[in-house]
Short mmCIF file of C-alpha atoms in Angstrom, two decimals:
data_model
loop_
_atom_site.label_atom_id
_atom_site.label_comp_id
_atom_site.label_asym_id
_atom_site.label_seq_id
_atom_site.Cartn_x
_atom_site.Cartn_y
_atom_site.Cartn_z
CA LEU N 1419 -24.90 204.47 81.53
CA SER N 1420 -28.20 205.29 82.90
CA ARG N 1421 -30.06 202.85 85.38
CA ALA N 1422 -31.91 201.31 82.39
CA GLY N 1423 -28.70 200.88 80.58
CA TRP N 1424 -27.12 199.08 83.55
CA SER N 1425 -30.21 196.82 83.95
CA CYS N 1426 -29.88 195.82 80.20
CA ARG N 1427 -26.42 194.98 80.87
CA PHE N 1428 -27.48 192.92 84.07
CA PHE N 1429 -29.92 190.88 82.01
CA CYS N 1430 -27.33 190.23 79.20
CA ASP N 1431 -24.57 189.20 81.66
CA ILE N 1432 -26.82 187.05 83.83
CA LEU N 1433 -29.25 185.24 81.40
CA PRO N 1434 -26.75 183.18 79.46
CA PRO N 1435 -24.92 181.63 82.54
CA LEU N 1436 -28.23 181.29 84.27
CA ARG N 1437 -29.71 179.33 81.31
CA ARG N 1438 -26.53 177.06 81.12
CA PHE N 1439 -26.98 176.52 85.16
CA VAL N 1440 -30.64 175.60 84.54
CA GLN N 1441 -29.59 173.25 81.59
CA ALA N 1442 -27.04 171.36 83.52
CA LEU N 1443 -29.23 171.18 86.70
CA THR N 1444 -32.04 169.69 84.67
CA SER N 1445 -29.63 167.12 83.04
CA PHE N 1446 -28.45 166.20 86.33
CA VAL N 1447 -31.72 165.61 87.90
CA THR N 1448 -32.78 163.58 84.79
CA THR N 1449 -29.69 161.51 84.99
CA VAL N 1450 -30.18 160.97 88.72
CA PHE N 1451 -34.03 160.12 88.69
CA TRP N 1452 -34.13 158.63 85.17
CA LYS N 1453 -37.49 160.07 84.65
CA GLU N 1454 -39.08 163.20 85.63
CA GLU N 1455 -42.30 161.13 86.79
CA VAL N 1456 -40.06 159.57 89.31
CA MET N 1457 -39.03 162.84 90.85
CA VAL N 1458 -42.41 164.45 90.66
CA ARG N 1459 -43.72 161.12 92.39
CA LEU N 1460 -41.24 161.13 95.03
CA CYS N 1461 -41.53 164.81 96.01
CA ALA N 1462 -45.30 164.26 96.08
CA ARG N 1463 -44.82 161.22 98.44
CA ILE N 1464 -42.74 163.64 100.65
CA VAL N 1465 -45.14 166.29 100.67
CA ALA N 1466 -48.02 163.93 101.52
CA ALA N 1467 -46.29 162.34 104.23
CA PHE N 1468 -46.89 165.56 106.48
CA PRO N 1469 -50.10 167.51 107.05
CA VAL N 1470 -50.44 170.87 105.22
CA ARG N 1471 -50.35 172.61 108.68
CA ALA N 1472 -46.76 171.14 109.19
CA TRP N 1473 -45.34 172.49 105.98
CA PHE N 1474 -46.87 175.82 106.61
CA SER N 1475 -45.60 175.94 110.21
CA ALA N 1476 -42.13 174.77 109.13
CA LEU N 1477 -42.12 177.53 106.41
CA ALA N 1478 -43.08 180.06 108.96
CA LEU N 1479 -40.36 179.08 111.56
CA GLY N 1480 -37.67 179.10 108.58
CA VAL N 1481 -38.41 182.50 107.13
CA PHE N 1482 -38.85 184.46 110.69
CA GLY N 1483 -35.59 182.57 111.51
CA VAL N 1484 -33.70 183.90 108.53
CA ALA N 1485 -35.01 187.21 109.38
CA ALA N 1486 -33.95 187.05 112.89
CA ALA N 1487 -30.83 185.76 112.06
CA GLY N 1488 -30.40 188.70 109.74
CA MET N 1489 -31.10 191.26 112.49
CA VAL N 1490 -28.79 189.34 114.98
CA LEU N 1491 -25.76 189.56 112.45
CA GLN N 1492 -26.60 193.35 111.89
CA GLN N 1493 -26.30 193.98 115.65
CA MET N 1494 -23.43 191.68 116.50
CA LEU N 1495 -21.29 192.64 113.53
CA SER N 1496 -22.27 196.26 113.12
CA LEU N 1497 -23.52 195.61 109.54
CA SER N 1498 -25.13 198.45 107.42
CA PRO N 1499 -28.07 196.92 105.76
CA CYS N 1500 -28.73 198.53 102.22
CA PRO N 1501 -32.43 199.12 100.85
CA TYR N 1502 -32.41 195.85 98.94
CA CYS N 1503 -31.20 193.98 102.00
CA ILE N 1504 -34.04 195.68 104.03
CA PHE N 1505 -36.73 194.92 101.23
CA GLN N 1506 -35.68 191.19 101.19
CA ARG N 1507 -36.20 191.09 105.12
CA LEU N 1508 -39.80 192.56 104.41
CA LEU N 1509 -40.42 189.59 101.95
CA TYR N 1510 -39.40 187.15 104.42
CA LEU N 1511 -41.66 188.62 106.97
CA LEU N 1512 -44.55 188.78 104.41
CA ILE N 1513 -43.93 185.27 103.48
CA GLY N 1514 -44.16 184.34 106.98
CA GLY N 1515 -47.18 185.91 107.54
CA LEU N 1516 -48.71 183.96 104.66
CA ALA N 1517 -47.35 180.78 106.08
CA LEU N 1518 -49.19 181.47 109.13
CA LEU N 1519 -52.35 182.02 107.36
CA GLY N 1520 -51.94 178.82 105.66
CA PHE N 1521 -51.60 177.18 109.04
CA VAL N 1522 -54.83 178.67 110.21
CA TRP N 1523 -56.87 178.11 107.02
CA PRO N 1524 -55.14 175.37 105.17
CA LEU N 1525 -58.08 174.63 102.75
CA LEU N 1526 -56.78 177.96 100.82
CA ARG N 1527 -53.55 176.08 100.51
CA GLN N 1528 -53.17 176.86 96.86
CA LEU N 1529 -53.91 180.64 97.37
CA TRP N 1530 -51.22 180.95 99.99
CA CYS N 1531 -48.74 179.17 98.06
CA ALA N 1532 -49.43 181.19 94.84
CA ALA N 1533 -48.94 184.43 96.92
CA ILE N 1534 -45.72 183.10 98.32
CA MET N 1535 -44.43 181.84 94.85
CA LEU N 1536 -44.93 185.63 93.74
CA LEU N 1537 -43.06 186.78 96.79
CA ALA N 1538 -40.28 184.39 96.62
CA ALA N 1539 -39.76 184.98 92.98
CA ALA N 1540 -39.58 188.80 93.64
CA GLY N 1541 -37.04 188.35 96.28
CA ALA N 1542 -34.81 185.89 94.28
CA GLY N 1543 -34.93 188.68 91.47
CA ILE N 1544 -33.98 191.41 94.09
CA ALA N 1545 -31.20 189.17 95.61
CA LEU N 1546 -30.03 188.17 92.07
CA TYR N 1547 -29.76 191.95 91.04
CA GLN N 1548 -27.91 192.76 94.33
CA SER N 1549 -25.36 190.09 93.70
CA TRP N 1550 -24.76 191.49 90.04
CA LEU N 1551 -24.34 194.72 91.72
CA GLN N 1552 -21.81 193.31 94.26
CA LEU N 1553 -19.96 191.58 91.31
CA TYR N 1554 -19.69 195.01 89.68
CA PRO N 1555 -19.49 197.50 92.30
CA ASP N 1556 -18.24 200.39 90.22
CA THR N 1557 -21.40 200.66 88.61
CA LEU N 1558 -23.66 203.72 89.28
CA ALA N 1559 -26.90 201.87 89.24
CA GLY N 1560 -26.37 200.74 92.89
CA CYS N 1561 -29.16 201.85 95.28
CA GLY N 1562 -27.98 204.72 97.48
CA MET N 1563 -25.79 205.99 94.80
CA SER N 1564 -28.55 207.35 92.23
CA GLU N 1565 -32.02 208.33 92.19
CA PRO N 1566 -34.07 206.09 94.39
CA ASP N 1567 -36.48 203.64 92.61
CA ALA N 1568 -39.72 202.30 93.88
CA VAL N 1569 -38.09 199.74 96.24
CA GLU N 1570 -35.91 202.28 97.89
CA ARG N 1571 -38.53 204.75 98.58
CA LEU N 1572 -40.81 201.93 100.32
CA VAL N 1573 -37.83 200.95 102.27
CA ASP N 1574 -37.35 204.69 103.32
CA TRP N 1575 -40.95 205.15 104.49
CA LEU N 1576 -40.73 201.96 106.42
CA GLY N 1577 -37.26 202.86 107.91
CA MET N 1578 -38.77 206.26 109.18
CA ALA N 1579 -41.93 204.33 110.54
CA TRP N 1580 -39.91 201.27 112.23
CA PRO N 1581 -36.22 202.27 112.22
CA LYS N 1582 -35.09 199.36 114.39
CA LEU N 1583 -36.54 196.78 111.82
CA PHE N 1584 -36.21 198.60 108.50
CA LEU N 1585 -33.73 201.40 108.74
CA ALA N 1586 -31.34 201.17 105.70
CA THR N 1587 -27.89 202.71 106.27
CA GLY N 1588 -25.61 200.73 103.44
CA PHE N 1589 -24.92 200.42 99.97
CA CYS N 1590 -26.12 197.54 97.87
CA ALA N 1591 -22.83 197.04 96.04
CA SER N 1592 -20.89 196.33 99.48
CA ARG N 1593 -19.97 192.72 100.71
CA GLU N 1594 -19.78 193.19 104.32
CA TRP N 1595 -20.46 189.79 105.43
CA GLU N 1596 -19.54 186.35 103.75
CA PHE N 1597 -19.67 182.92 104.44
CA ILE N 1598 -17.75 180.29 102.39
CA GLY N 1599 -17.32 183.06 99.81
CA LEU N 1600 -20.88 183.91 99.40
CA SER N 1601 -22.45 187.22 100.52
CA MET N 1602 -25.58 187.64 102.38
CA ALA N 1603 -27.08 188.24 98.87
CA ASN N 1604 -25.83 185.24 97.22
CA TRP N 1605 -27.40 183.10 100.36
CA SER N 1606 -30.80 185.12 99.98
CA VAL N 1607 -30.93 183.98 96.19
CA LEU N 1608 -30.49 180.24 97.49
CA LEU N 1609 -32.98 180.83 100.17
CA PHE N 1610 -35.81 182.35 98.07
CA ALA N 1611 -35.11 179.67 95.52
CA GLY N 1612 -35.74 177.10 98.17
CA VAL N 1613 -38.98 178.73 99.27
CA LEU N 1614 -40.14 178.97 95.77
CA PHE N 1615 -39.66 175.18 95.29
CA TRP N 1616 -41.07 174.53 98.43
CA ALA N 1617 -44.26 176.41 97.47
CA VAL N 1618 -44.44 174.77 94.08
CA LEU N 1619 -44.36 171.59 95.71
CA LEU N 1620 -47.08 172.33 98.03
CA PHE N 1621 -49.18 174.01 95.50
CA ARG N 1622 -49.11 170.87 93.18
CA SER N 1623 -49.81 168.48 95.97
CA LYS N 1624 -53.34 166.83 96.22
CA GLY N 1625 -53.23 167.16 100.09
#
């Protein structure tokens, strides 16, 4: 199959279980909090309990820490990051940069949050696609095994400009590192989803 064919198979495989997961999660949250208004009110109180600058600084520290941890693991365990791994690292750094802008100019909170939401959604999508490639490692759609796409070309350019930070040497379908059964791509899906949830809460807050 072509890359487009594998992409169609990816969405056909991932969307039904993802939909069931969202439905189950919604049902669980509704059961726990009884009403949606209760949960929204609780989250709003949590956000309002701290100044906007504190939320942005916490996010910046978190995402920069994730990027730094990935680089430390790469050096300690001699891991070979793939182009999608490097692209996710770039997104973490960009989100951290936007969070710093939010710390400096908190009055533009919704602008920074909107940009962070877009980057987090893109990161979650890339990490989810990489997780699917790792689930089906025999496909030829994986990066490094076929004609490079826009992400791979961008990473190649960054790798030549800043090799210590952005050089990609691995394949996206490989699972070189796991923690409690989840690969780095699996963890990245959860982390980007957390950033997205954080940005939505702060965007909707009245502070």
